[in-house]
Each structure stands twice: as C-alpha cells, then as structure tokens.
Amino acid sequence: MDDAIDGIVGQWRAERPDLGDEELAAMALFGRLGRLAQVAEPLVGRVFVRHGLATGEFDVLAALRRSGEPFTLTPTALARQLMLSPAAMTNRLDKLEAAGRVDRRLDPENRRSMLVTLTPAGLEMVDGVVGEHVANERELLSVLSAADRARLDVILKRLLAGLADT
C-alpha cells in the first residue's frame, strides 16, 4: 500500500537517480515520522482542548503530578523536563497560575528561586484528564498489534538515544 511519501520518494528517484536506495529509504522514514507528528498532534491534543488546556499546559501539570507529593518543582526543573526555554516556561506558568491551576512562591531555602505547586484544582484537572488522554492514545495506536507497538517502541527508543548522541 503506497502513501504520499512513496510518491515523493518515487519523484526523487526519477529526478535524481544518483540518490541511493539507503538515502531515499532514510528520507522516507523521516518523512513518515514528520507526517505522523503532524497528524497525531491534533488527535492527541483534542482531549486537552475539551478540558480548556493547551498541550503544553497539560505537560506542565503532568510533570508536577508525576513528581509526587507535594507536587512541587522549580521552574528550572520543569523547563529541563519539558525541554523548554525559561521564557516559554514562564508563559505557560503565567497562564496556569491565572487559571488557578498552579501557585508560585519563593523557595524558602533559596530566595533567588521560585517553587511551582499544583493547586487542588490543578491536581483534580490533571488527574481527570490523564485517564482520558492515555485512553485516547491507546485508541490511536489500535491500528497496530500489541507486538507491533512493542517493537516500534523499542526501535524509536533506540533511534532517539542514537540521535541524542549527535
């Protein structure tokens, strides 16, 4: 079953026969990974939209929730976990604080730092959304067998680890 990526690769093969099969196979794989990200992002994010959240806001709430009691991290630790710039983190925290989902306060042990804590409303929201979120992701992956999902997970983990070294 051919897809749009096969068409693109076929065009390159016709126009640039000097590009080798391995290079074109790499192009196809990265093309599919890119398309997958484009297609999957709104399908994953629809759960958050139903709850009045952006994906990035959910990510912050989830990081705080996963950290365990007292559901508190510094903005720097959050930014590191979510691979964000400090400015992007500040923007997300501003929105979440305005919505009453997190509180920020000075760190009593380091007056140059802040602490971000889930509010009871933020905890209730993330706990309510995460179940729906993982069910949605499970459904999106249902086109693959359990064995295929497991193999894909191992392969993607290896690819990510290899790319992190570059």
Coordinates of C-alpha atoms in Angstrom, one line a residue:
M1 CA 0.0 0.0 0.0
D2 CA 1.7 3.2 -1.2
D3 CA 1.3 6.5 0.5
A4 CA 2.2 10.1 -0.2
I5 CA 5.8 9.6 1.0
D6 CA 6.2 6.8 -1.6
G7 CA 5.2 9.2 -4.2
I8 CA 7.7 11.8 -3.1
V9 CA 10.5 9.3 -3.0
G10 CA 9.5 8.0 -6.4
Q11 CA 9.8 11.5 -7.8
W12 CA 13.2 11.9 -6.3
R13 CA 14.3 8.5 -7.6
A14 CA 13.2 9.6 -11.1
E15 CA 14.7 13.1 -11.0
R16 CA 17.9 12.1 -9.1
P17 CA 18.8 8.5 -9.8
D18 CA 22.1 9.2 -8.2
L19 CA 20.5 9.2 -4.8
G20 CA 20.9 5.7 -3.4
D21 CA 18.2 3.4 -2.1
E22 CA 19.5 3.7 1.5
E23 CA 19.4 7.5 1.3
L24 CA 15.9 7.5 -0.1
A25 CA 14.8 5.0 2.5
A26 CA 16.1 7.4 5.2
M27 CA 14.2 10.2 3.5
A28 CA 11.0 8.1 3.5
L29 CA 11.4 7.2 7.2
F30 CA 11.9 10.7 8.4
G31 CA 9.1 11.9 6.1
R32 CA 6.8 9.4 7.7
L33 CA 7.9 10.4 11.2
G34 CA 7.3 14.1 10.3
R35 CA 3.8 13.3 8.9
L36 CA 3.0 11.2 11.9
A37 CA 3.8 14.1 14.2
Q38 CA 1.7 16.5 12.1
V39 CA -1.3 14.1 12.0
A40 CA -1.1 12.8 15.6
E41 CA -0.6 16.2 17.4
P42 CA -4.2 17.5 16.9
L43 CA -5.6 14.0 17.6
V44 CA -3.7 13.7 20.9
G45 CA -4.4 17.4 21.7
R46 CA -8.2 17.1 21.2
V47 CA -8.5 15.7 24.8
F48 CA -6.8 18.8 26.2
V49 CA -8.9 21.2 24.1
R50 CA -12.1 19.6 25.5
H51 CA -10.8 20.5 29.0
G52 CA -9.7 24.0 28.1
L53 CA -6.0 23.2 28.1
A54 CA -3.2 23.6 25.6
T55 CA -0.9 20.6 25.2
G56 CA 1.9 22.5 26.8
E57 CA -0.2 23.4 29.8
F58 CA -1.1 19.8 30.3
D59 CA 2.6 18.9 30.1
V60 CA 3.4 21.2 33.0
L61 CA 0.5 19.9 35.1
A62 CA 1.5 16.3 34.3
A63 CA 5.2 17.0 35.2
L64 CA 4.1 18.4 38.6
R65 CA 1.7 15.5 39.2
R66 CA 4.4 12.9 38.3
S67 CA 6.8 14.5 40.7
G68 CA 4.7 13.2 43.6
E69 CA 3.7 14.9 46.8
P70 CA 3.9 17.8 47.4
F71 CA 3.6 18.2 43.5
T72 CA 6.2 21.0 43.6
L73 CA 9.1 21.8 41.3
T74 CA 11.2 24.8 40.4
P75 CA 10.6 26.5 37.1
T76 CA 14.1 25.4 36.0
A77 CA 13.4 21.8 36.8
L78 CA 10.1 22.0 34.9
A79 CA 11.8 23.6 31.9
R80 CA 14.5 21.0 31.9
Q81 CA 12.0 18.1 32.0
L82 CA 9.9 19.6 29.2
M83 CA 12.9 20.8 27.1
L84 CA 11.7 24.4 27.2
S85 CA 13.3 27.8 27.3
P86 CA 12.8 29.8 30.6
A87 CA 10.7 32.3 28.6
A88 CA 8.4 29.6 27.3
M89 CA 8.1 28.1 30.8
T90 CA 7.2 31.5 32.3
N91 CA 4.5 31.9 29.7
R92 CA 2.9 28.6 30.5
L93 CA 3.1 29.2 34.2
D94 CA 1.5 32.6 33.9
K95 CA -1.5 31.0 32.1
L96 CA -1.8 28.2 34.6
E97 CA -1.5 30.5 37.6
A98 CA -4.1 32.8 36.2
A99 CA -6.4 29.8 35.7
G100 CA -5.8 28.8 39.4
R101 CA -4.1 25.5 38.4
V102 CA -0.7 26.3 39.9
D103 CA 0.8 28.5 42.6
R104 CA 4.2 30.1 42.5
R105 CA 6.0 31.2 45.7
L106 CA 9.5 32.0 46.8
D107 CA 11.6 29.0 47.7
P108 CA 12.2 29.4 51.5
E109 CA 15.6 27.5 51.1
N110 CA 16.8 29.6 48.1
R111 CA 15.3 33.1 48.0
R112 CA 16.6 33.5 44.4
S113 CA 14.3 30.7 43.2
M114 CA 10.6 30.0 42.9
L115 CA 8.6 26.9 43.6
V116 CA 5.6 25.9 41.4
T117 CA 3.0 23.7 43.1
L118 CA -0.2 22.2 41.7
T119 CA -3.3 23.7 43.3
P120 CA -6.1 21.4 44.4
A121 CA -7.9 22.5 41.2
G122 CA -4.8 21.7 39.1
L123 CA -4.5 18.3 40.7
E124 CA -8.1 17.5 40.1
M125 CA -7.8 18.6 36.5
V126 CA -4.7 16.7 35.7
D127 CA -6.0 13.5 37.4
G128 CA -9.2 13.8 35.4
V129 CA -7.6 14.5 32.1
V130 CA -4.7 11.9 32.2
G131 CA -7.0 8.9 32.1
E132 CA -8.9 10.2 29.1
H133 CA -5.5 11.2 27.5
V134 CA -4.0 7.7 27.8
A135 CA -7.2 6.1 26.6
N136 CA -7.2 8.4 23.5
E137 CA -3.5 7.4 22.8
R138 CA -4.3 3.7 23.2
E139 CA -7.2 4.1 20.7
L140 CA -5.0 6.0 18.2
L141 CA -2.5 3.1 18.3
S142 CA -5.2 0.4 18.0
V143 CA -4.4 0.1 14.3
L144 CA -1.2 -1.7 15.4
S145 CA -1.0 -5.1 17.1
A146 CA 0.4 -5.2 20.7
A147 CA 3.6 -6.9 19.2
D148 CA 4.0 -4.1 16.6
R149 CA 3.5 -1.4 19.3
A150 CA 6.2 -3.1 21.5
R151 CA 8.7 -3.4 18.5
L152 CA 8.0 0.2 17.4
D153 CA 8.6 1.4 21.0
V154 CA 12.0 -0.4 21.2
I155 CA 13.0 0.9 17.7
L156 CA 12.0 4.5 18.4
K157 CA 13.8 4.4 21.8
R158 CA 17.0 3.2 20.1
L159 CA 16.7 5.9 17.4
L160 CA 16.1 8.7 20.0
A161 CA 19.1 7.5 22.0
G162 CA 21.3 7.5 18.9
L163 CA 20.2 10.9 17.8
A164 CA 20.7 12.3 21.3
D165 CA 24.4 11.4 20.9
T166 CA 24.8 13.7 17.9

